[in-house]
Amino acid sequence: MRMKPESLQHDFDNVFAGIRQVREGFKPRLTPREVGIVTNVSTGIATLSGLPGAGYDELVRFRGDLLGIAFNVDEDEIGVILLGEYQDLHAGDEVERTGRVMDIAVGDGLLGRVINPLGKPLDGKGPVGGDQRLPVERPAPPIMDRAPVVVPLQTGLKAVDALIPIGRGQRELILGDRQTGKTAIAIDTILNQRGQNVLCVYCAIGQRASAVAKVVANLREKGAMEYTVVVVAEGNDAPGLVYITPYAATSIAEYFMEKGRDVLIVYDDLTQHARAYRELSLLLRRPPGREAFPGDIFYIHSRMLERSTHLSKERGGGSLTALPIIETEAQDISAYIPTNLISITDGQIYLSPTLFELGILPAVDVGKSVSRVGGAAQRAAYRAVAGSLKLAYSQFEELETFAKFGTRLDESTRKIIDHGQRIRACLKQPESQPVSMIEQITVLLALTANLFDAVPIEKVEGAEQALQKATADIPADVLGRLTSADKLSDDDRKAILEIATHALVPFQPTPKPKPAPGPKPAAAPKSTSKPKPAAEPKSAAKASP
């Protein structure tokens, strides 16, 4: 079918008329663009000239989509920390302003994902979807927008929940030497939030890739990645990426908190963060202070941890609980960075390498650990059963030192030591096996009632497992009062102790039966004959006449 020339000409006329209309309506506009020049490139930083309008913390863009943050804004030059691979960056390259600060995508699409602080995926599951973008540096909520910490955050660890309780909205520091189980406590806490309506953010700062992969595999195996976001800056990443990682993770957690959710964030660990900031500061010629750290090292951690809080009902009632981790050297908790974090946070959990070497896990040193806020949020049932537990355990640790010298102990001291040994045995717990609140309260109540004292020390572990299984027999009404804020009544205590006593009977030694009394032996008859006189000695018979 051939088209008529008239219709084809009509179509051309319409197309050209439209083009003419768009051309006449177009008004070219000039867009100003500030471009600077890279004058020097060093390890993780670059120095720029130009960009007179750049501000502090502004994001700048290099060729190849490499980003940087304006860190030193001087009169003649700008010091920039680089956020990525900078091998292809050279002096003389162009750089331009972006007009915005560093931000990151946030939203429900991040749950279950592993990303870097720039929001790029590291798990091979495609691009990450976000509802909006938030700056990584945000001001902390004002005091009037905050509410007291009143709801406990259960870690699933008996030693922590009973003796060093944590509340939702609290900042609890975890510190100890290398390889003492600091990350294990944080991961166990994340695993215990399953079914507790708490979202989690795990922030790995300067960690080995193999260690991070192990943590992510553990979270996936236990089903915890469904409610967890993992933000990672590996040890071989640029120091600028390591520096912004905890701030980016905090912004992700704040998004959920402002939506009225309860969030837990783990910083693992801030020692690497402080070292990365020290490296950047020294490279940018900032004056060093104590231990070569810059003078504002306290401020970079305090402004970040102050963002963790419990919001008021008018602000949605969400909470952000922070568990920062710090590595000590040779058990020195009075070093610069540990003392900074101790003064910033609301308490600390100290892990002792001595206890770790003895196999007492988690290796929590009760004497050096404290929670300044969580005690008010601890459930009444915990306070009733754990009130005297810390004192009895501390007395045991003091007396155990003297008992090692072979000192002769009286009966009361021996009972304190035996009771303390059973407290220590019951507070031990395998990794990645959190204990529910009901099981914890039952075990602690049996401990305070001295029910474990009759169990041999080598059978305490099996007795504790049997007691945890026996909690299924606790009446439903008693369970309801245990999980509420009500105090533990005498009837509830009696009902739980009856179940505990019955569960521990098989592990208690059976007393040896006493021999039955037999018939008394007959008495020997008395002799009535007179005793014979003693024989004379032979020497007397041979006497001379």
Coordinates of C-alpha atoms in Angstrom, one line a residue:
M1 CA 0.0 0.0 0.0
R2 CA 1.5 3.3 -1.1
M3 CA 1.1 6.4 1.1
K4 CA -0.2 9.5 -0.7
P5 CA 2.4 12.4 -1.0
E6 CA -0.1 14.8 0.5
S7 CA -0.4 12.9 3.8
L8 CA 3.3 12.4 4.1
Q9 CA 3.9 16.1 3.6
H10 CA 1.3 16.8 6.3
D11 CA 3.2 14.6 8.8
F12 CA 6.5 16.3 8.0
D13 CA 4.9 19.7 8.5
N14 CA 3.6 18.7 11.9
V15 CA 7.0 17.3 13.0
F16 CA 8.8 20.4 11.9
A17 CA 6.3 22.7 13.5
G18 CA 6.8 20.9 16.9
I19 CA 10.6 21.2 16.5
R20 CA 10.2 24.9 15.7
Q21 CA 8.0 25.5 18.8
V22 CA 10.5 23.8 21.1
R23 CA 13.4 25.7 19.6
E24 CA 11.7 29.0 20.1
G25 CA 10.7 28.2 23.7
F26 CA 14.3 27.2 24.6
K27 CA 16.2 29.8 26.5
P28 CA 19.9 28.8 27.2
R29 CA 21.0 29.5 30.8
L30 CA 24.5 29.6 32.2
T31 CA 25.2 27.3 35.2
P32 CA 28.1 28.4 37.3
R33 CA 30.5 25.5 38.2
E34 CA 33.4 25.8 40.6
V35 CA 36.4 23.7 39.4
G36 CA 39.6 23.3 41.4
I37 CA 42.9 21.6 40.8
V38 CA 44.5 18.8 42.7
T39 CA 47.9 20.1 43.9
N40 CA 49.1 17.1 46.0
V41 CA 47.9 13.4 46.6
S42 CA 49.0 11.5 49.7
T43 CA 47.9 8.4 51.5
G44 CA 44.1 8.8 51.8
I45 CA 44.2 12.6 51.4
A46 CA 44.5 15.2 48.7
T47 CA 45.3 19.0 48.7
L48 CA 43.3 21.3 46.4
S49 CA 43.6 24.8 45.1
G50 CA 40.7 26.8 44.0
L51 CA 37.1 26.1 45.0
P52 CA 36.7 29.4 47.0
G53 CA 33.1 28.7 47.9
A54 CA 33.7 25.2 49.4
G55 CA 32.6 24.7 53.0
Y56 CA 33.7 22.4 55.8
D57 CA 32.4 18.8 55.4
E58 CA 31.3 19.5 51.8
L59 CA 31.5 16.7 49.3
V60 CA 33.7 17.2 46.3
R61 CA 33.9 15.0 43.2
F62 CA 37.1 14.0 41.3
R63 CA 37.2 12.3 37.9
G64 CA 36.1 8.7 37.9
D65 CA 33.3 9.5 40.4
L66 CA 35.8 9.5 43.3
L67 CA 34.4 11.4 46.3
G68 CA 36.1 13.4 49.0
I69 CA 35.2 15.4 52.1
A70 CA 36.6 18.9 52.6
F71 CA 38.3 18.5 56.0
N72 CA 40.7 21.4 56.2
V73 CA 39.4 24.7 54.7
D74 CA 42.4 27.1 54.7
E75 CA 42.8 30.4 53.0
D76 CA 44.9 29.1 50.1
E77 CA 44.1 25.4 49.9
I78 CA 41.7 22.7 51.0
G79 CA 42.6 19.4 52.6
V80 CA 40.3 16.6 51.5
I81 CA 39.9 13.0 52.8
L82 CA 39.4 10.6 50.0
L83 CA 36.5 8.1 50.1
G84 CA 37.7 5.3 47.8
E85 CA 40.5 4.0 45.6
Y86 CA 42.8 6.9 44.7
Q87 CA 45.5 5.2 42.7
D88 CA 44.4 7.0 39.5
L89 CA 44.3 10.4 41.1
H90 CA 47.2 12.7 40.2
A91 CA 48.3 16.3 40.8
G92 CA 46.8 18.5 38.1
D93 CA 43.4 16.7 37.9
E94 CA 40.2 18.7 38.1
V95 CA 37.8 18.6 41.0
E96 CA 34.4 20.2 41.4
R97 CA 32.0 21.0 44.2
T98 CA 28.8 19.1 44.7
G99 CA 27.1 21.6 47.0
R100 CA 26.0 18.9 49.5
V101 CA 27.4 17.1 52.5
M102 CA 28.1 13.4 52.7
D103 CA 24.8 11.4 52.9
I104 CA 23.6 7.8 52.7
A105 CA 20.4 6.1 51.5
V106 CA 18.2 4.8 54.4
G107 CA 15.0 2.8 54.5
D108 CA 13.6 -0.7 55.0
G109 CA 15.3 -1.9 51.9
L110 CA 18.6 -2.0 53.8
L111 CA 17.4 -4.8 56.1
G112 CA 19.3 -8.0 55.4
R113 CA 21.9 -6.2 53.3
V114 CA 25.7 -5.8 53.6
I115 CA 26.8 -2.3 52.4
N116 CA 29.8 0.0 52.6
P117 CA 29.5 3.5 54.1
L118 CA 28.8 5.0 50.7
G119 CA 25.7 2.8 50.4
K120 CA 27.1 0.4 47.8
P121 CA 26.2 -3.3 48.2
L122 CA 28.9 -5.8 49.2
D123 CA 26.8 -8.9 49.2
G124 CA 26.2 -9.3 45.4
K125 CA 22.5 -9.0 45.7
G126 CA 22.0 -6.0 43.4
P127 CA 21.5 -2.3 44.1
V128 CA 20.3 -1.1 47.5
G129 CA 16.9 0.6 47.6
G130 CA 16.4 3.5 50.0
D131 CA 13.4 5.6 50.9
Q132 CA 15.4 8.8 51.4
R133 CA 18.9 10.1 52.0
L134 CA 20.2 11.4 55.4
P135 CA 23.4 13.2 56.1
V136 CA 26.0 11.0 58.0
E137 CA 26.6 13.9 60.4
R138 CA 23.5 14.9 62.2
P139 CA 22.9 16.8 65.4
A140 CA 21.9 14.8 68.5
P141 CA 18.3 15.1 69.7
P142 CA 17.8 17.9 72.2
I143 CA 17.2 17.1 75.8
M144 CA 13.5 18.1 75.7
D145 CA 12.9 15.5 73.0
R146 CA 14.3 12.6 75.1
A147 CA 12.6 10.3 77.6
P148 CA 14.0 8.2 80.5
V149 CA 15.3 4.7 79.8
V150 CA 12.6 2.4 81.2
V151 CA 12.5 -0.7 79.0
P152 CA 15.3 -3.3 79.3
L153 CA 17.2 -4.7 76.4
Q154 CA 17.7 -8.4 76.9
T155 CA 21.1 -9.7 75.8
G156 CA 20.4 -13.3 76.5
L157 CA 23.6 -13.5 78.6
K158 CA 22.9 -14.3 82.3
A159 CA 26.0 -12.4 83.5
V160 CA 24.9 -9.2 81.8
D161 CA 21.1 -9.3 82.2
A162 CA 21.4 -10.1 85.9
L163 CA 24.4 -8.1 87.1
I164 CA 25.0 -5.4 84.4
P165 CA 21.5 -4.7 82.9
I166 CA 21.1 -2.6 79.7
G167 CA 18.1 -0.5 78.9
R168 CA 16.8 0.6 75.5
G169 CA 18.4 3.9 74.7
Q170 CA 21.5 3.3 76.8
R171 CA 25.1 3.4 75.7
E172 CA 27.1 0.5 77.2
L173 CA 30.8 0.1 76.4
I174 CA 32.4 -3.3 75.9
L175 CA 36.1 -3.3 76.4
G176 CA 38.9 -5.8 76.9
D177 CA 42.1 -7.1 75.5
R178 CA 42.3 -8.8 72.1
Q179 CA 40.6 -12.2 71.7
T180 CA 38.6 -12.0 74.9
G181 CA 35.1 -12.3 73.4
K182 CA 34.0 -8.7 72.9
T183 CA 32.4 -9.3 69.5
A184 CA 30.8 -12.5 70.7
I185 CA 28.9 -10.6 73.4
A186 CA 27.6 -8.1 70.8
I187 CA 26.7 -10.8 68.3
D188 CA 24.8 -12.8 71.0
T189 CA 22.9 -9.7 71.8
I190 CA 21.9 -9.3 68.2
L191 CA 20.8 -12.9 68.0
N192 CA 18.7 -12.5 71.1
Q193 CA 16.6 -9.7 69.5
R194 CA 14.8 -12.2 67.3
G195 CA 11.1 -11.8 68.0
Q196 CA 11.7 -8.8 70.3
N197 CA 10.7 -6.1 67.8
V198 CA 14.2 -4.7 67.8
L199 CA 16.2 -3.8 64.6
C200 CA 20.0 -4.1 64.6
V201 CA 22.8 -2.4 62.8
Y202 CA 26.3 -4.0 62.9
C203 CA 29.0 -1.6 62.1
A204 CA 32.4 -3.3 61.3
I205 CA 35.2 -0.6 61.4
G206 CA 38.6 -1.6 60.0
Q207 CA 38.0 -5.3 60.5
R208 CA 39.5 -8.2 58.5
A209 CA 37.3 -9.3 55.6
S210 CA 37.4 -12.9 56.9
A211 CA 36.2 -11.8 60.4
V212 CA 33.3 -9.9 58.9
A213 CA 32.4 -12.8 56.6
K214 CA 32.3 -15.1 59.6
V215 CA 30.0 -12.7 61.5
V216 CA 27.6 -12.3 58.5
A217 CA 27.5 -16.1 58.0
N218 CA 26.7 -16.6 61.7
L219 CA 23.9 -14.0 61.5
R220 CA 22.5 -15.6 58.4
E221 CA 22.6 -19.1 59.9
K222 CA 20.7 -18.0 63.0
G223 CA 18.1 -16.0 60.9
A224 CA 19.2 -12.7 62.3
M225 CA 19.9 -11.0 59.0
E226 CA 16.2 -10.5 58.5
Y227 CA 16.2 -7.6 61.0
T228 CA 19.9 -6.5 60.7
V229 CA 21.9 -4.1 58.5
V230 CA 25.7 -4.6 58.2
V231 CA 27.8 -1.6 57.4
V232 CA 31.4 -2.6 56.6
A233 CA 34.7 -0.8 56.1
E234 CA 37.5 -3.3 55.8
G235 CA 41.0 -2.9 57.1
N236 CA 42.4 -2.3 53.7
D237 CA 39.9 0.4 52.8
A238 CA 40.9 4.1 52.6
P239 CA 41.1 5.7 56.1
G240 CA 38.5 8.2 55.0
L241 CA 36.0 5.3 54.5
V242 CA 36.9 3.9 57.9
Y243 CA 36.4 7.3 59.5
I244 CA 32.8 7.9 58.2
T245 CA 31.6 4.3 58.7
P246 CA 30.2 4.7 62.2
Y247 CA 28.5 8.0 61.3
A248 CA 26.8 6.4 58.3
A249 CA 25.6 3.4 60.4
T250 CA 24.2 5.8 63.0
S251 CA 22.2 7.7 60.4
I252 CA 20.7 4.4 59.2
A253 CA 19.8 3.5 62.8
E254 CA 18.4 6.9 63.4
Y255 CA 16.0 6.6 60.5
F256 CA 14.3 3.6 62.1
M257 CA 14.4 5.2 65.6
E258 CA 12.6 8.3 64.2
K259 CA 9.9 5.9 62.8
G260 CA 9.2 4.8 66.4
R261 CA 11.2 1.6 66.3
D262 CA 13.7 0.2 68.9
V263 CA 17.2 -0.1 67.3
L264 CA 20.5 -1.7 68.5
I265 CA 23.8 -0.5 67.0
V266 CA 27.1 -2.2 67.5
Y267 CA 30.4 -0.3 66.8
D268 CA 33.1 -2.9 66.3
D269 CA 35.4 -1.3 67.1
L270 CA 36.1 2.3 67.9
T271 CA 39.8 1.8 68.5
Q272 CA 40.2 1.4 64.7
H273 CA 38.1 4.4 64.2
A274 CA 40.3 6.5 66.5
R275 CA 43.4 5.3 64.7
A276 CA 42.0 6.2 61.3
Y277 CA 41.2 9.7 62.5
R278 CA 44.6 10.0 64.0
E279 CA 46.2 9.0 60.6
L280 CA 44.1 11.5 58.7
S281 CA 44.8 14.3 61.1
L282 CA 48.5 13.8 61.1
L283 CA 48.6 13.6 57.3
L284 CA 46.7 16.9 57.2
R285 CA 49.2 18.5 59.5
R286 CA 46.9 18.9 62.4
P287 CA 48.7 19.4 65.7
P288 CA 49.0 16.1 67.7
G289 CA 48.2 15.7 71.4
R290 CA 48.3 12.8 73.8
E291 CA 49.4 9.5 72.2
A292 CA 49.6 11.6 68.9
F293 CA 45.8 11.8 68.8
P294 CA 44.4 15.2 67.8
G295 CA 42.8 17.4 70.4
D296 CA 39.2 16.8 69.2
I297 CA 39.4 12.9 69.4
F298 CA 37.0 13.1 72.4
Y299 CA 34.5 15.1 70.4
I300 CA 34.3 12.8 67.3
H301 CA 33.1 10.0 69.6
S302 CA 30.9 12.0 71.9
R303 CA 28.9 13.7 69.1
M304 CA 28.3 10.3 67.6
L305 CA 27.3 8.4 70.8
E306 CA 25.0 11.3 71.9
R307 CA 22.8 10.4 69.0
S308 CA 21.8 7.2 70.9
T309 CA 18.8 7.9 73.1
H310 CA 15.2 7.1 73.9
L311 CA 12.9 9.6 72.2
S312 CA 9.8 11.0 73.9
K313 CA 6.3 9.9 72.9
E314 CA 5.8 13.1 71.0
R315 CA 8.8 12.2 68.8
G316 CA 7.6 8.6 68.2
G317 CA 9.0 6.9 71.3
G318 CA 11.8 5.1 69.4
S319 CA 15.1 4.2 70.9
L320 CA 18.7 3.7 69.8
T321 CA 20.9 1.5 72.0
A322 CA 24.6 1.7 71.4
L323 CA 27.2 -1.0 72.2
P324 CA 30.6 0.5 71.3
I325 CA 33.6 -1.9 71.5
I326 CA 37.1 -0.8 72.5
E327 CA 40.3 -2.8 72.6
T328 CA 42.6 -2.4 75.5
E329 CA 46.3 -3.2 75.7
A330 CA 47.7 -5.2 78.6
Q331 CA 44.5 -4.7 80.6
D332 CA 45.1 -0.9 80.7
I333 CA 41.6 0.6 80.9
S334 CA 43.2 4.0 82.0
A335 CA 44.6 4.6 78.5
Y336 CA 43.5 7.6 76.5
I337 CA 40.7 6.2 74.2
P338 CA 39.3 3.8 76.8
T339 CA 38.9 6.5 79.4
N340 CA 37.3 8.8 76.8
L341 CA 34.7 6.2 76.0
I342 CA 34.1 5.3 79.7
S343 CA 33.3 8.9 80.4
I344 CA 31.0 9.2 77.4
T345 CA 29.0 6.0 77.9
D346 CA 26.5 5.0 80.6
G347 CA 28.5 2.0 81.8
Q348 CA 31.0 -0.6 80.7
I349 CA 31.3 -4.4 80.5
Y350 CA 35.0 -5.3 81.1
L351 CA 36.2 -8.7 79.8
S352 CA 39.1 -10.2 81.7
P353 CA 41.8 -12.2 79.8
T354 CA 42.5 -14.1 83.1
L355 CA 38.9 -15.4 83.2
F356 CA 39.0 -16.1 79.5
E357 CA 42.1 -18.3 79.9
L358 CA 40.4 -20.2 82.7
G359 CA 37.5 -21.0 80.3
I360 CA 35.0 -18.8 82.2
L361 CA 32.9 -17.5 79.3
P362 CA 31.7 -14.9 78.9
A363 CA 34.7 -13.5 80.7
V364 CA 32.9 -10.6 82.3
D365 CA 34.8 -9.1 85.3
V366 CA 31.9 -8.2 87.6
G367 CA 34.0 -6.0 89.8
K368 CA 35.1 -3.7 87.0
S369 CA 31.8 -3.7 85.1
V370 CA 28.9 -1.3 85.8
S371 CA 25.6 -0.1 84.3
R372 CA 24.6 3.4 85.4
V373 CA 21.3 3.5 83.6
G374 CA 20.0 0.0 83.0
G375 CA 19.3 -0.8 86.6
A376 CA 16.3 1.4 86.5
A377 CA 15.0 -0.4 83.4
Q378 CA 15.6 -3.9 84.9
R379 CA 12.5 -6.0 85.4
A380 CA 11.3 -6.3 89.0
A381 CA 11.6 -10.1 88.8
Y382 CA 15.3 -9.7 88.0
R383 CA 15.9 -7.3 90.8
A384 CA 14.2 -9.7 93.3
V385 CA 16.5 -12.6 92.4
A386 CA 19.7 -10.8 91.4
G387 CA 19.8 -8.2 94.2
S388 CA 22.1 -10.2 96.4
L389 CA 23.8 -12.2 93.6
K390 CA 26.5 -9.6 92.8
L391 CA 27.4 -9.1 96.5
A392 CA 27.7 -12.9 97.0
Y393 CA 29.8 -13.2 93.9
S394 CA 32.1 -10.4 94.9
Q395 CA 32.6 -11.9 98.3
F396 CA 33.5 -15.2 96.7
E397 CA 36.1 -13.7 94.5
E398 CA 37.8 -12.0 97.5
L399 CA 37.8 -15.2 99.6
E400 CA 38.9 -17.4 96.6
T401 CA 42.2 -15.5 96.5
F402 CA 42.9 -16.3 100.1
A403 CA 41.9 -19.9 99.7
K404 CA 44.6 -20.4 97.1
F405 CA 47.2 -20.0 99.8
G406 CA 46.0 -23.0 101.6
T407 CA 44.5 -21.0 104.4
R408 CA 42.4 -23.0 106.9
L409 CA 38.8 -21.9 106.4
D410 CA 36.0 -22.1 108.8
E411 CA 32.6 -23.6 107.9
S412 CA 30.9 -20.3 107.0
T413 CA 33.7 -19.2 104.7
R414 CA 33.7 -22.6 103.0
K415 CA 30.0 -22.3 102.4
I416 CA 30.5 -18.9 100.8
I417 CA 33.2 -20.3 98.5
D418 CA 31.1 -23.3 97.5
H419 CA 28.1 -21.1 96.8
G420 CA 30.3 -18.7 94.7
Q421 CA 31.7 -21.5 92.7
R422 CA 28.2 -22.5 91.7
I423 CA 27.3 -18.9 90.8
R424 CA 30.3 -18.8 88.5
A425 CA 29.4 -22.1 87.0
C426 CA 25.8 -21.0 86.3
L427 CA 26.9 -17.7 84.8
K428 CA 29.0 -19.5 82.2
Q429 CA 27.4 -19.8 78.8
P430 CA 28.3 -21.1 75.4
E431 CA 28.7 -18.7 72.5
S432 CA 25.7 -18.1 70.2
Q433 CA 23.2 -19.7 72.7
P434 CA 21.3 -16.9 74.3
V435 CA 19.0 -17.8 77.2
S436 CA 15.4 -16.6 77.5
M437 CA 14.3 -14.3 80.3
I438 CA 12.1 -16.9 81.9
E439 CA 15.0 -19.5 82.0
Q440 CA 17.4 -16.9 83.4
I441 CA 15.0 -15.9 86.2
T442 CA 14.4 -19.5 87.2
V443 CA 18.1 -20.3 87.3
L444 CA 18.9 -17.1 89.3
L445 CA 16.1 -17.8 91.7
A446 CA 17.4 -21.3 92.3
L447 CA 20.9 -19.9 92.9
T448 CA 19.8 -17.3 95.4
A449 CA 17.8 -20.0 97.2
N450 CA 20.9 -22.2 97.5
L451 CA 19.3 -25.0 95.6
F452 CA 22.5 -25.6 93.6
D453 CA 24.7 -25.9 96.7
A454 CA 23.8 -29.6 97.1
V455 CA 24.7 -30.3 93.4
P456 CA 28.4 -31.4 92.8
I457 CA 30.3 -28.8 90.9
E458 CA 30.9 -31.1 88.0
K459 CA 27.2 -31.7 87.6
V460 CA 26.1 -28.0 87.7
E461 CA 26.0 -27.6 83.9
G462 CA 23.7 -30.6 83.4
A463 CA 21.5 -29.5 86.3
E464 CA 21.2 -26.0 84.8
Q465 CA 20.1 -27.4 81.5
A466 CA 17.5 -29.7 83.2
L467 CA 16.2 -26.7 85.1
Q468 CA 15.9 -24.6 81.9
K469 CA 13.8 -27.4 80.3
A470 CA 11.7 -27.5 83.5
T471 CA 10.5 -23.9 82.9
A472 CA 7.9 -25.3 80.5
D473 CA 6.1 -26.5 83.6
I474 CA 5.7 -23.0 85.1
P475 CA 2.0 -22.0 85.1
A476 CA 0.9 -19.5 82.5
D477 CA -0.3 -16.9 85.0
V478 CA 3.1 -16.9 86.7
L479 CA 4.8 -16.5 83.3
G480 CA 2.7 -13.5 82.6
R481 CA 3.7 -11.8 85.8
L482 CA 7.4 -12.6 85.2
T483 CA 7.3 -10.9 81.8
S484 CA 5.5 -7.8 83.1
A485 CA 6.7 -5.1 85.4
D486 CA 5.0 -6.6 88.5
K487 CA 7.1 -7.7 91.5
L488 CA 7.7 -11.3 92.2
S489 CA 5.2 -12.4 94.8
D490 CA 5.9 -15.0 97.5
D491 CA 3.4 -17.4 95.9
D492 CA 5.2 -17.1 92.5
R493 CA 8.5 -17.6 94.1
K494 CA 7.3 -20.7 95.9
A495 CA 5.8 -22.2 92.7
I496 CA 9.1 -21.7 90.8
L497 CA 11.2 -23.0 93.6
E498 CA 9.1 -26.2 93.8
I499 CA 9.6 -26.8 90.1
A500 CA 13.3 -26.1 90.5
T501 CA 13.7 -28.4 93.5
H502 CA 12.0 -31.2 91.7
A503 CA 14.2 -30.7 88.6
L504 CA 17.5 -30.7 90.6
V505 CA 16.8 -33.8 92.7
P506 CA 18.4 -36.3 90.1
F507 CA 21.7 -34.3 90.3
Q508 CA 22.0 -34.2 94.1
P509 CA 24.0 -37.0 95.7
T510 CA 21.9 -39.6 97.5
P511 CA 22.9 -39.9 101.2
K512 CA 24.5 -43.3 102.1
P513 CA 22.1 -45.4 104.2
K514 CA 23.2 -46.0 107.8
P515 CA 23.8 -49.6 108.8
A516 CA 20.8 -51.2 110.7
P517 CA 21.6 -51.7 114.4
G518 CA 22.3 -55.5 115.0
P519 CA 22.0 -57.6 118.3
K520 CA 24.5 -56.6 120.9
P521 CA 27.2 -59.2 121.5
A522 CA 26.9 -61.3 124.7
A523 CA 29.1 -60.3 127.6
A524 CA 31.9 -62.7 128.6
P525 CA 31.0 -64.6 131.9
K526 CA 32.9 -63.5 135.0
S527 CA 35.4 -66.1 136.4
T528 CA 34.8 -67.1 140.1
S529 CA 38.2 -68.9 140.6
K530 CA 40.9 -67.2 142.5
P531 CA 43.9 -66.2 140.4
K532 CA 46.9 -68.4 140.7
P533 CA 50.0 -66.9 142.4
A534 CA 52.7 -65.8 140.1
A535 CA 55.5 -68.2 139.6
E536 CA 58.7 -67.4 141.4
P537 CA 61.6 -66.3 139.4
K538 CA 64.2 -68.9 138.7
S539 CA 66.9 -66.8 140.3
A540 CA 65.0 -67.1 143.7
A541 CA 65.0 -71.0 143.4
K542 CA 68.8 -71.0 143.2
A543 CA 69.4 -69.0 146.3
S544 CA 72.1 -70.2 148.6
P545 CA 71.0 -72.0 151.9

